[in-house]
Coordinates of C-alpha atoms and ligand atoms in Angstrom, one line a residue:
M1 CA 8.6 42.2 -49.6
W2 CA 11.3 41.8 -46.4
F3 CA 7.6 40.7 -44.7
I4 CA 6.7 38.3 -46.1
I5 CA 10.8 36.6 -45.7
I6 CA 10.2 36.9 -41.9
C7 CA 6.6 35.4 -42.2
L8 CA 8.8 32.4 -44.2
T9 CA 11.4 31.5 -41.8
I10 CA 9.8 32.6 -38.2
F11 CA 7.0 29.8 -40.6
I12 CA 9.7 27.7 -40.5
I13 CA 11.9 27.9 -38.1
K14 CA 8.2 27.1 -35.7
I15 CA 8.3 23.7 -38.3
V16 CA 11.0 23.0 -37.4
H17 CA 11.5 23.8 -34.0
D18 CA 7.2 21.7 -33.3
W19 CA 9.8 18.9 -35.6
Q20 CA 12.0 18.2 -32.8
R21 CA 12.0 16.6 -30.1
P22 CA 11.4 18.0 -26.9
R23 CA 14.9 17.2 -24.7
K24 CA 13.0 14.5 -22.1
F25 CA 9.9 13.6 -24.3
P26 CA 10.7 9.4 -24.7
P27 CA 12.2 7.6 -27.9
G28 CA 10.3 6.6 -30.7
P29 CA 11.0 6.9 -34.3
R30 CA 12.7 10.6 -35.3
G31 CA 8.3 11.7 -38.9
L32 CA 8.5 14.6 -40.3
P33 CA 8.0 17.6 -39.6
I34 CA 3.8 19.1 -39.0
V35 CA 2.4 15.2 -39.8
G36 CA 5.1 13.4 -38.0
N37 CA 5.2 9.6 -37.2
I38 CA 2.1 9.5 -39.6
L39 CA 3.8 8.0 -42.6
D40 CA 5.9 6.1 -40.3
L41 CA 2.7 4.3 -37.6
K42 CA 1.5 3.3 -41.3
R43 CA 3.9 1.5 -42.5
L44 CA 4.3 0.1 -39.6
V45 CA 0.3 -1.3 -39.1
D46 CA 0.4 -1.9 -42.4
K47 CA 3.4 -4.6 -41.9
M48 CA 2.6 -5.8 -38.9
K49 CA -1.5 -5.7 -39.5
F50 CA -2.1 -5.0 -36.4
Y51 CA -2.6 -1.7 -33.7
S52 CA -1.1 -3.2 -30.7
H53 CA 1.2 -5.8 -32.9
A54 CA 3.1 -2.5 -33.5
W55 CA 2.8 -0.9 -30.5
C56 CA 4.7 -3.3 -29.4
H57 CA 7.1 -4.1 -31.6
L58 CA 7.8 -0.3 -31.0
A59 CA 8.2 -1.1 -27.5
D60 CA 10.7 -3.2 -28.3
I61 CA 12.4 -1.2 -29.7
Y62 CA 12.5 1.1 -27.7
G63 CA 11.6 0.5 -24.8
S64 CA 8.8 1.1 -22.4
I65 CA 8.5 3.7 -22.4
V66 CA 7.2 5.2 -27.0
G67 CA 7.0 8.6 -28.6
L68 CA 5.6 9.5 -31.8
K69 CA 3.5 12.6 -33.5
L70 CA 0.6 12.2 -34.9
G71 CA 0.1 15.2 -37.0
I72 CA -0.7 18.1 -34.7
S73 CA -2.8 16.2 -32.5
E74 CA -1.3 15.3 -29.2
P75 CA 1.8 13.7 -28.8
L76 CA 0.9 10.0 -28.6
I77 CA 2.8 8.0 -25.2
I78 CA 2.6 3.7 -25.6
V79 CA 3.7 2.6 -21.7
S80 CA 4.5 -1.0 -22.4
G81 CA 5.3 -4.0 -19.2
R82 CA 3.3 -4.8 -16.7
D83 CA 5.5 -2.6 -14.7
A84 CA 5.7 0.8 -16.1
V85 CA 1.2 -0.3 -17.5
I86 CA 0.8 -0.1 -13.6
E87 CA 2.8 2.6 -13.2
M88 CA 0.9 4.6 -15.8
M89 CA -2.0 3.1 -14.2
S90 CA -2.5 3.5 -10.7
R91 CA -1.3 8.0 -11.0
P92 CA -4.9 9.9 -10.9
E93 CA -2.5 12.7 -13.1
F94 CA -2.8 9.5 -15.5
D95 CA -6.8 9.3 -15.4
G96 CA -7.9 11.8 -17.2
R97 CA -9.2 10.9 -21.4
P98 CA -8.2 13.2 -24.3
N99 CA -10.5 15.9 -25.9
G100 CA -9.9 15.8 -29.5
F101 CA -12.9 16.4 -32.2
I102 CA -13.7 12.9 -32.6
H103 CA -14.6 12.5 -28.9
R104 CA -16.2 15.7 -28.4
H105 CA -18.0 14.7 -31.6
R106 CA -19.8 11.0 -30.7
T107 CA -21.1 12.6 -27.9
G108 CA -22.8 15.5 -29.7
G109 CA -20.5 17.7 -29.5
K110 CA -19.1 18.0 -25.8
R111 CA -17.6 15.6 -23.3
R112 CA -20.4 14.0 -22.0
G113 CA -21.4 10.6 -20.7
V114 CA -18.5 8.0 -19.2
I115 CA -15.6 6.5 -21.2
F116 CA -14.2 10.1 -23.1
T117 CA -15.8 11.9 -19.9
D118 CA -12.8 13.1 -17.2
G119 CA -12.7 15.5 -13.8
D120 CA -15.5 15.9 -11.8
I121 CA -18.4 14.4 -14.0
W122 CA -17.0 11.0 -15.6
R123 CA -16.4 10.4 -11.3
D124 CA -20.1 10.9 -10.9
Q125 CA -20.9 8.8 -13.6
K126 CA -19.1 6.3 -13.5
R127 CA -20.1 5.7 -9.7
F128 CA -23.7 6.4 -10.4
I129 CA -23.4 4.7 -13.0
L130 CA -21.6 0.5 -10.7
K131 CA -24.7 2.0 -8.2
T132 CA -27.4 1.7 -10.2
L133 CA -26.9 -0.9 -12.3
K134 CA -25.8 -3.0 -8.6
E135 CA -29.4 -2.5 -7.6
F136 CA -30.8 -4.2 -10.7
G137 CA -29.2 -7.3 -9.8
Y138 CA -25.6 -6.7 -11.7
G139 CA -23.4 -9.0 -10.4
K140 CA -26.4 -10.4 -8.6
I141 CA -29.3 -14.1 -9.1
A142 CA -31.2 -12.0 -11.2
M143 CA -29.1 -11.2 -13.4
E144 CA -27.7 -14.0 -13.4
D145 CA -31.2 -15.7 -14.2
I146 CA -31.1 -13.0 -17.5
I147 CA -28.3 -14.4 -18.4
L148 CA -29.2 -18.2 -18.2
N149 CA -32.5 -17.4 -20.0
D150 CA -30.8 -16.6 -22.8
A151 CA -28.4 -19.1 -22.7
V152 CA -31.3 -21.7 -23.2
S153 CA -32.5 -20.2 -26.3
L154 CA -29.4 -19.8 -27.9
T155 CA -28.8 -23.0 -27.5
S156 CA -31.7 -24.4 -28.9
I157 CA -31.5 -22.0 -32.0
I158 CA -28.4 -23.6 -32.3
E159 CA -29.6 -26.8 -32.4
S160 CA -32.3 -26.4 -35.1
S161 CA -30.4 -24.1 -37.3
A162 CA -27.6 -27.1 -37.3
K163 CA -29.5 -29.1 -38.7
S164 CA -29.3 -27.0 -41.9
G165 CA -25.8 -27.7 -42.1
P166 CA -21.9 -25.3 -40.9
L167 CA -23.1 -22.0 -39.2
T168 CA -21.5 -18.6 -40.7
N169 CA -24.4 -17.2 -38.5
L170 CA -23.4 -18.0 -34.9
Y171 CA -21.7 -14.8 -33.8
D172 CA -24.8 -13.1 -35.1
I173 CA -26.4 -15.2 -32.6
T174 CA -23.7 -15.1 -29.8
S175 CA -23.4 -10.8 -29.9
I176 CA -28.2 -10.9 -30.0
A177 CA -28.0 -12.6 -27.1
V178 CA -24.9 -10.6 -25.0
L179 CA -26.8 -7.7 -26.3
N180 CA -30.5 -8.9 -24.4
S181 CA -28.7 -8.7 -21.2
L182 CA -27.7 -5.4 -21.1
W183 CA -30.7 -4.0 -22.9
T184 CA -32.7 -5.7 -20.3
L185 CA -30.8 -3.8 -17.4
V186 CA -30.6 -0.3 -19.6
A187 CA -33.8 0.0 -20.8
G188 CA -36.2 -2.5 -18.9
T189 CA -37.3 -4.4 -22.0
R190 CA -37.1 -8.7 -22.5
F191 CA -36.3 -9.7 -26.5
D192 CA -37.5 -13.7 -26.9
L193 CA -34.0 -14.4 -29.3
E194 CA -36.8 -17.1 -30.3
K195 CA -38.3 -14.9 -32.1
K196 CA -37.5 -12.7 -35.0
N197 CA -37.5 -8.4 -33.6
S198 CA -37.0 -6.2 -35.5
K199 CA -36.0 -3.8 -32.9
L200 CA -33.2 -5.9 -31.4
M201 CA -32.0 -6.0 -35.8
E202 CA -31.9 -1.8 -35.1
I203 CA -29.5 -2.2 -32.1
L204 CA -27.5 -4.7 -33.6
S205 CA -26.9 -3.2 -36.7
I206 CA -26.3 0.5 -34.6
I207 CA -23.7 -0.6 -32.7
N208 CA -21.7 -1.9 -35.5
D209 CA -21.9 1.6 -36.7
I210 CA -20.7 2.1 -33.4
V211 CA -17.7 0.1 -33.6
R212 CA -16.3 -1.2 -37.3
N213 CA -16.3 2.9 -37.6
I214 CA -13.0 3.8 -36.1
N215 CA -9.5 3.3 -34.8
V216 CA -7.5 3.3 -32.1
T217 CA -5.3 6.8 -32.9
G218 CA -8.0 8.6 -33.5
G219 CA -7.8 8.0 -37.5
I220 CA -7.3 11.1 -39.6
L221 CA -9.9 13.8 -37.9
T222 CA -8.2 13.5 -34.5
H223 CA -4.6 13.7 -35.6
L224 CA -5.9 16.9 -38.8
P225 CA -8.6 17.8 -37.6
F226 CA -9.3 20.4 -40.8
L227 CA -9.1 18.2 -43.0
R228 CA -13.0 18.1 -42.4
H229 CA -14.1 20.8 -43.7
I230 CA -11.4 20.9 -47.0
S231 CA -13.0 17.2 -47.9
P232 CA -15.6 16.0 -45.6
G233 CA -16.1 13.1 -48.0
L234 CA -12.5 12.0 -48.1
T235 CA -11.7 12.0 -44.5
G236 CA -15.5 10.3 -43.5
F237 CA -17.1 12.8 -41.4
T238 CA -19.7 13.2 -43.2
A239 CA -20.9 9.1 -42.7
L240 CA -19.4 9.8 -39.7
N241 CA -21.1 12.7 -38.9
Q242 CA -23.9 10.6 -40.2
R243 CA -24.0 7.4 -37.9
Q244 CA -23.2 10.1 -34.9
I245 CA -27.0 11.4 -35.5
R246 CA -28.3 8.0 -36.6
V247 CA -27.0 6.9 -33.2
F248 CA -28.4 9.4 -31.0
Q249 CA -31.8 9.7 -32.6
F250 CA -31.9 5.8 -31.4
F251 CA -31.2 6.8 -28.1
K252 CA -33.3 9.6 -28.2
N253 CA -36.5 7.7 -28.5
E254 CA -35.5 5.2 -26.2
V255 CA -35.9 8.3 -23.7
T256 CA -38.0 9.8 -24.6
K257 CA -40.8 7.2 -24.5
H258 CA -38.9 5.4 -20.7
K259 CA -40.4 9.4 -19.7
A260 CA -43.1 9.0 -21.3
E261 CA -44.4 5.5 -19.8
T262 CA -43.1 5.6 -16.3
H263 CA -44.6 7.3 -14.2
G264 CA -42.4 7.3 -10.9
E265 CA -41.7 3.7 -11.0
L266 CA -38.1 2.6 -11.2
R267 CA -38.4 -0.2 -14.0
N268 CA -34.1 -0.1 -15.4
F269 CA -31.4 2.2 -15.6
I270 CA -33.0 5.0 -17.4
D271 CA -36.5 5.3 -15.3
V272 CA -33.7 5.6 -12.7
Y273 CA -31.4 8.3 -14.5
L274 CA -34.8 10.4 -14.8
A275 CA -35.7 10.7 -11.3
E276 CA -31.9 11.5 -11.0
I277 CA -32.3 14.5 -13.5
K278 CA -35.4 15.4 -11.8
K279 CA -33.6 14.8 -7.5
Q280 CA -30.6 17.4 -9.3
S281 CA -32.3 20.6 -10.8
N282 CA -32.4 22.4 -8.4
S283 CA -28.9 21.8 -8.3
T284 CA -26.0 24.5 -9.1
V285 CA -24.5 22.4 -10.6
S286 CA -25.5 19.1 -11.8
Y287 CA -23.6 16.3 -14.7
F288 CA -27.4 15.1 -14.7
D289 CA -29.3 15.4 -17.9
E290 CA -31.4 14.1 -20.6
E291 CA -28.5 14.5 -23.2
Q292 CA -26.1 13.2 -20.9
L293 CA -28.2 9.8 -20.1
I294 CA -27.6 9.3 -23.3
S295 CA -23.6 9.6 -24.2
V296 CA -24.2 7.6 -21.7
V297 CA -26.3 4.4 -22.4
K298 CA -25.1 5.1 -25.6
D299 CA -20.9 4.3 -24.1
L300 CA -22.7 1.1 -22.7
F301 CA -22.9 -0.5 -25.5
T302 CA -20.6 0.8 -27.3
A303 CA -18.0 -0.1 -24.4
G304 CA -20.0 -3.8 -23.5
V305 CA -21.2 -5.3 -26.1
E306 CA -18.6 -6.3 -28.9
T307 CA -15.9 -6.5 -26.5
T308 CA -18.2 -9.1 -24.6
N309 CA -19.6 -10.5 -28.0
N310 CA -15.9 -10.5 -29.6
T311 CA -14.5 -12.6 -26.3
I312 CA -17.1 -16.0 -27.1
G313 CA -16.3 -15.8 -29.7
F314 CA -12.3 -16.3 -29.7
I315 CA -13.2 -18.8 -26.9
I316 CA -15.0 -20.8 -30.3
T317 CA -13.0 -20.4 -32.9
Y318 CA -10.3 -21.5 -30.1
L319 CA -11.4 -24.2 -28.4
V320 CA -12.4 -25.5 -32.9
V321 CA -9.3 -25.7 -33.1
K322 CA -7.8 -27.2 -30.4
Q323 CA -10.4 -29.6 -30.1
D324 CA -8.3 -31.5 -27.3
V325 CA -9.3 -28.5 -24.5
Q326 CA -12.5 -28.2 -25.8
R327 CA -12.5 -32.4 -25.3
K328 CA -11.0 -31.3 -21.2
V329 CA -13.3 -28.9 -20.5
H330 CA -16.6 -31.2 -22.1
E331 CA -15.7 -33.6 -19.6
E332 CA -14.6 -31.6 -16.9
I333 CA -19.0 -30.8 -18.1
D334 CA -20.0 -33.5 -17.2
R335 CA -18.2 -34.6 -14.9
V336 CA -19.6 -31.6 -12.5
L337 CA -22.4 -31.1 -13.7
G338 CA -24.0 -33.9 -15.4
K339 CA -25.9 -32.9 -18.9
E340 CA -29.6 -31.9 -17.4
V341 CA -27.9 -29.1 -14.3
L342 CA -27.6 -25.9 -16.0
P343 CA -23.8 -24.2 -14.8
R344 CA -24.4 -21.0 -12.1
I345 CA -22.0 -18.2 -11.5
A346 CA -21.9 -20.0 -8.0
D347 CA -20.3 -23.3 -10.4
K348 CA -17.3 -21.9 -11.4
N349 CA -15.3 -22.5 -8.7
R350 CA -16.0 -26.2 -9.3
L351 CA -15.7 -25.8 -13.4
P352 CA -11.6 -24.9 -13.2
Y353 CA -10.7 -25.9 -16.3
L354 CA -13.5 -24.1 -18.4
N355 CA -12.3 -20.9 -16.1
A356 CA -9.0 -21.6 -17.1
T357 CA -9.8 -21.9 -21.0
I358 CA -11.8 -18.8 -21.0
A359 CA -8.9 -16.7 -18.5
E360 CA -5.8 -18.8 -21.6
V361 CA -8.4 -17.6 -24.0
S362 CA -8.6 -13.9 -22.7
R363 CA -4.6 -13.4 -22.1
L364 CA -4.2 -14.3 -26.3
A365 CA -7.4 -12.7 -28.3
N366 CA -5.8 -9.7 -26.6
V367 CA -10.4 -7.8 -27.8
G368 CA -8.8 -4.5 -25.9
P369 CA -4.9 -4.6 -26.4
T370 CA -4.9 -1.7 -25.7
S371 CA -6.2 0.2 -22.9
V372 CA -9.2 3.5 -23.5
A373 CA -6.7 6.1 -24.5
H374 CA -6.2 8.3 -21.0
R375 CA -4.2 12.2 -20.9
A376 CA -2.1 13.2 -18.7
T377 CA -4.2 16.2 -16.4
T378 CA -0.9 17.5 -15.8
D379 CA 3.2 18.3 -16.5
T380 CA 4.6 15.5 -14.8
V381 CA 7.8 12.7 -15.3
L382 CA 6.5 8.4 -16.0
L383 CA 9.9 6.5 -15.7
G384 CA 12.5 9.8 -16.0
Y385 CA 10.4 10.7 -19.4
E386 CA 9.4 14.1 -19.0
I387 CA 4.9 13.6 -20.3
K388 CA 4.0 17.4 -20.8
K389 CA -0.7 18.1 -19.9
N390 CA -2.6 17.1 -22.4
Y391 CA -0.8 14.5 -24.5
T392 CA -2.7 10.8 -25.0
L393 CA -1.8 8.0 -23.2
L394 CA -1.8 4.1 -24.7
A395 CA -0.7 0.8 -21.8
N396 CA -0.6 -1.4 -24.0
L397 CA -2.0 -4.5 -22.9
R398 CA -0.9 -7.2 -24.7
S399 CA 2.3 -6.2 -23.8
V400 CA 2.0 -8.1 -20.9
H401 CA -0.5 -11.1 -21.9
L402 CA 2.0 -11.8 -23.9
D403 CA 5.7 -10.7 -21.4
E404 CA 7.8 -14.1 -22.1
K405 CA 9.3 -13.3 -18.6
H406 CA 6.6 -13.9 -17.0
W407 CA 5.2 -16.8 -18.6
G408 CA 8.5 -19.0 -20.7
D409 CA 5.8 -20.0 -23.4
P410 CA 3.3 -16.3 -24.3
K411 CA 2.4 -17.6 -27.8
K412 CA 1.6 -21.0 -27.2
F413 CA -2.1 -21.7 -25.5
R414 CA -2.0 -23.3 -23.7
P415 CA -5.0 -22.8 -20.0
E416 CA -3.4 -25.7 -17.3
R417 CA -0.7 -22.5 -17.0
F418 CA -4.2 -21.2 -15.0
I419 CA -4.6 -24.7 -12.9
N420 CA -1.5 -25.7 -10.0
D421 CA -1.1 -29.0 -8.8
K422 CA -4.2 -29.3 -6.9
G423 CA -5.7 -29.1 -9.7
E424 CA -7.6 -25.7 -9.1
Y425 CA -7.7 -22.3 -11.3
V426 CA -5.3 -19.6 -9.6
E427 CA -6.2 -16.1 -11.1
D428 CA -2.6 -13.9 -11.9
P429 CA -2.0 -10.8 -11.3
W430 CA -0.4 -10.4 -15.8
L431 CA -4.0 -11.0 -17.1
M432 CA -5.4 -7.7 -17.3
Q433 CA -7.4 -7.7 -19.7
F434 CA -9.7 -5.3 -18.0
G435 CA -7.8 -2.9 -17.5
F436 CA -6.2 -1.5 -13.6
G437 CA -7.2 1.4 -11.8
R438 CA -9.8 3.7 -11.3
R439 CA -10.3 4.0 -15.3
K440 CA -11.0 0.4 -14.9
C441 CA -13.6 -1.4 -16.8
L442 CA -17.4 -1.0 -15.5
G443 CA -18.2 -3.9 -16.8
E444 CA -16.6 -6.0 -15.7
T445 CA -18.7 -8.6 -14.3
L446 CA -22.0 -8.7 -16.6
A447 CA -18.8 -9.5 -19.0
K448 CA -17.0 -12.3 -16.4
N449 CA -20.8 -13.2 -16.1
N450 CA -22.0 -13.4 -20.2
I451 CA -18.7 -14.9 -21.0
F452 CA -18.6 -18.1 -18.4
L453 CA -22.9 -18.7 -18.4
F454 CA -23.1 -18.5 -22.7
T455 CA -19.7 -20.6 -22.7
A456 CA -21.1 -23.4 -20.1
C457 CA -24.3 -23.4 -21.7
L458 CA -22.7 -23.7 -25.1
L459 CA -20.6 -26.5 -24.5
Q460 CA -22.4 -28.9 -22.4
K461 CA -24.9 -29.3 -24.8
F462 CA -22.0 -28.6 -28.4
Q463 CA -18.9 -30.1 -29.1
F464 CA -17.5 -27.0 -31.5
V465 CA -15.9 -28.7 -34.4
L466 CA -15.4 -26.7 -38.0
P467 CA -16.6 -28.2 -41.1
P468 CA -14.1 -30.1 -43.7
K469 CA -12.1 -28.9 -45.4
H470 CA -12.2 -25.4 -44.3
S471 CA -8.9 -23.8 -43.9
N472 CA -6.7 -22.6 -40.6
P473 CA -8.5 -20.0 -38.4
E474 CA -6.8 -16.6 -38.2
L475 CA -7.0 -17.0 -34.9
D476 CA -5.2 -13.5 -34.4
G477 CA -8.1 -11.8 -35.9
I478 CA -9.6 -8.8 -37.0
D479 CA -8.2 -5.0 -36.3
G480 CA -10.6 -2.7 -35.3
F481 CA -11.1 -0.6 -32.6
T482 CA -11.8 -3.9 -30.4
I483 CA -9.6 -7.4 -31.8
A484 CA -12.6 -9.3 -33.7
P485 CA -12.8 -13.6 -34.2
P486 CA -12.5 -14.4 -37.9
D487 CA -14.7 -15.2 -39.7
I488 CA -15.5 -18.5 -39.7
S489 CA -18.3 -21.6 -40.9
I490 CA -19.0 -24.0 -37.0
I491 CA -20.5 -27.3 -37.1
A492 CA -22.5 -27.9 -33.8
V493 CA -22.7 -31.2 -33.2
K494 CA -25.0 -32.3 -30.0
R495 CA -23.5 -34.1 -27.7
A496 CA -24.8 -37.9 -26.7
Ligands
HEM501 C1 -14.8 -8.7 -22.7 C2 -15.4 -7.3 -21.8 C3 -15.0 -7.1 -21.6 C4 -13.2 -6.1 -21.2 C5 -12.0 -6.8 -22.4 C6 -13.4 -4.4 -21.8 C7 -12.2 -4.2 -21.1 C8 -11.9 -3.2 -21.2 C9 -10.8 -2.1 -21.5 C10 -9.7 -2.6 -21.2 C11 -11.1 -1.0 -21.1 C12 -10.9 0.5 -20.6 C13 -9.8 0.3 -18.8 C14 -8.6 2.0 -19.7 O1 -9.3 2.7 -20.3 O2 -7.8 2.2 -18.5 C15 -12.7 -0.7 -20.1 C16 -13.7 0.0 -19.9 C17 -14.4 0.4 -19.9 N1 -15.3 -0.7 -19.7 FE1 -15.5 -2.3 -20.2 N2 -14.8 -4.4 -20.8 C18 -15.5 -5.9 -21.3 C19 -16.9 -5.9 -21.3 C20 -18.0 -4.3 -21.1 C21 -19.3 -4.9 -20.3 C22 -20.6 -5.2 -20.9 C23 -19.9 -2.9 -20.3 C24 -20.7 -1.8 -20.4 C25 -21.7 -3.0 -19.3 C26 -18.2 -1.5 -20.6 C27 -17.9 -0.9 -20.0 C28 -17.0 0.1 -19.5 C29 -16.9 1.5 -19.4 C30 -18.3 2.4 -19.4 C31 -15.8 1.7 -20.0 C32 -14.8 3.3 -19.1 C33 -14.8 3.5 -18.1 C34 -14.4 4.6 -17.3 O3 -13.7 5.6 -18.6 O4 -13.7 4.9 -16.2 N3 -17.5 -3.0 -20.5 N4 -12.7 -1.6 -20.5
NAG502 C1 -7.8 2.7 -39.9 O1 -6.9 2.2 -40.2 C2 -6.9 1.3 -40.7 C3 -5.4 0.5 -41.5 O2 -4.3 1.5 -41.3 C4 -7.8 2.3 -42.1 O3 -7.4 1.4 -42.9 C5 -8.2 3.1 -41.9 O4 -9.4 3.6 -42.6 C6 -8.5 3.3 -40.5 N1 -10.3 3.9 -40.2 C7 -10.5 5.3 -39.9 C8 -11.9 5.5 -39.8 O5 -10.0 6.4 -39.7
NAG503 C1 -37.4 23.0 -6.5 O1 -37.7 23.4 -5.8 C2 -39.1 24.3 -6.6 C3 -38.8 26.1 -4.6 O2 -37.5 25.8 -4.4 C4 -39.2 23.4 -4.4 O3 -40.2 24.1 -4.6 C5 -39.1 22.0 -5.4 O4 -39.8 20.8 -4.9 C6 -37.8 21.1 -5.4 N1 -38.1 20.3 -6.8 C7 -37.4 19.6 -6.7 C8 -37.1 18.0 -7.4 O5 -36.3 19.2 -5.3
NAG504 C1 -20.0 -10.0 -33.2 O1 -18.8 -10.8 -33.4 C2 -19.0 -11.6 -34.8 C3 -18.1 -12.3 -35.7 O2 -16.8 -11.1 -35.7 C4 -19.8 -10.5 -35.7 O3 -20.1 -11.0 -36.7 C5 -20.7 -8.9 -35.6 O4 -21.4 -8.1 -35.2 C6 -20.5 -9.4 -33.9 N1 -21.8 -8.6 -33.7 C7 -21.8 -6.8 -32.4 C8 -23.3 -6.4 -32.3 O5 -21.0 -6.6 -32.8
NAG505 C1 -12.8 -18.9 -12.2 O1 -12.2 -17.4 -12.3 C2 -13.1 -16.1 -10.8 C3 -12.3 -15.4 -12.2 O2 -12.2 -14.9 -13.2 C4 -12.4 -16.4 -9.8 O3 -13.2 -15.2 -8.8 C5 -13.1 -17.7 -9.4 O4 -13.2 -17.9 -7.8 C6 -12.6 -18.6 -10.8 N1 -12.5 -19.8 -10.0 C7 -12.3 -21.0 -9.2 C8 -12.6 -22.8 -10.0 O5 -11.4 -21.1 -8.7
NAG506 C1 -5.3 21.7 -22.8 O1 -6.4 20.9 -23.2 C2 -7.1 22.1 -23.4 C3 -8.7 22.3 -23.6 O2 -8.3 21.1 -24.6 C4 -6.7 23.3 -23.0 O3 -7.9 24.3 -22.9 C5 -6.0 23.9 -22.3 O4 -4.7 24.5 -23.3 C6 -4.5 22.5 -22.9 N1 -3.1 23.0 -22.0 C7 -2.1 23.2 -22.4 C8 -1.0 22.8 -21.5 O5 -1.7 21.9 -23.8

């Protein structure tokens, strides 16, 4: 009897103790024992509709460093405002990534790949990927030709489908085109966009599977992971697991195919990676193996396709609503390129207004509104607050993109803010849609080239308008791990 009472007392003291915030813990809502701020956050996100809006709201109340406790997982620290974001992302002790159940599960139960690894594995993989993609013309003319080819196919697909009324599947078409250039780099096969292709559709549905079903904070399976044993169905674990197996199997088959086909020649990323596995097979520590390769390929698709696709979707959505801006882009393209000459990357400098429009959409749409989660790798102090090892940190990029003191009228869509007196595009270091520091996006060049060439090609040929009586699109988009543009129908009018 006494034993039980003592145990209970200790248990209660422990719960209350955990509930207390450490003295220098960043400020934030107090929350409840055990579940912490899970309910506060749910209420706030229900009200604000977007996780990133909730982060900005919390920053307004508590300041640039906000601390949340979500269940038994490590505290979540939201870092807002440019100074705090830069400080956090510049310091190597914040270069880690969380090592939760969910993060390991997505790469077959172990830490693999590049997005959610850290330390030596991550450094070696990131370096290798950047080097290899560069060899395959990432950021060079060869890549540009591949993208242009797809962009031209895309315009002709749009032209023929526009004959039968408003386009409702525009984004599907753009995502296929975006996918194609990445697939070409990684697997070496190009798909003819003008033919229906079941393999391509399969990849697309795989990508959708990956991206549309996760939350920035990791969801219930991160905060209370043991619940999956109690209710695999309700926590979503069963579905997640099946999805995981399907995705892994798909990329595994691709790797197996490459292994059978290559006879020493290095035709694409997978070939080069397979060669590296062989080369390192004798060394005592090697981070290169087949599971690692599958995870890396999966990571590139997870990180690359949706973000680029959504950005292009947002550009079209904004231009459909802001016809005056679209008219200026048209005028610039007509003046600089005319109707026939295809746009090239080299033309970026001659198309400052288009450049500014893309930048302004990136600033407002916030397709990746926070960084991917970071992890503190040691106990440290950030702007006076104590950050313990393993705390999770999110850089609130949206707070930088909408900072009133810097932009003046941050809510307003105004590409001119990126244009100087001489009519030139000026870069603004407050725009950091690809993140900052060593963890910065690895696909920035590819994404920028894709977005620029697709947008230029589409706008050279078409004017995009809403069908009559279409409701005004919700420019905030749809929340998820990335933010997606709203579902709308569009009429593509061929320009004379
Ligand atoms: C408009 C398109 C894109 C946007 C807005 C974007 C944005 C971002 C952001 C904000 C991060 C996180 C930085 C951090 O955690 O501090 C990131 C990481 C990453 N991105 Fe992108 N990205 C885009 C396109 C791409 C593409 C096309 C690829 C692949 C070819 C790619 C691959 C990656 C990878 C692998 C990481 C993880 C890097 C690391 O953990 O070290 N991204 N991206
Ligand atoms: C993600 O968050 C939304 C909104 O809070 C919720 O409705 C959804 O079930 C969550 N999804 C997952 C996979 O946790
Ligand atoms: C690995 O080591 C063996 C014997 O030490 C050698 O014969 C082989 O060529 C090496 N393989 C590679 C890929 O370096
Ligand atoms: C691209 O974006 C559209 C619109 O949000 C979406 O319907 C489509 O599934 C996306 N494709 C991919 C591969 O993410
Ligand atoms: C367009 O933007 C890119 C960076 O996004 C920059 O490198 C390029 O110089 C810009 N072009 C113009 C017109 O200045
Ligand atoms: C941090 O996480 C790792 C692995 O998840 C664990 O081994 C380590 O004990 C944790 N350290 C602290 C201080 O919580």
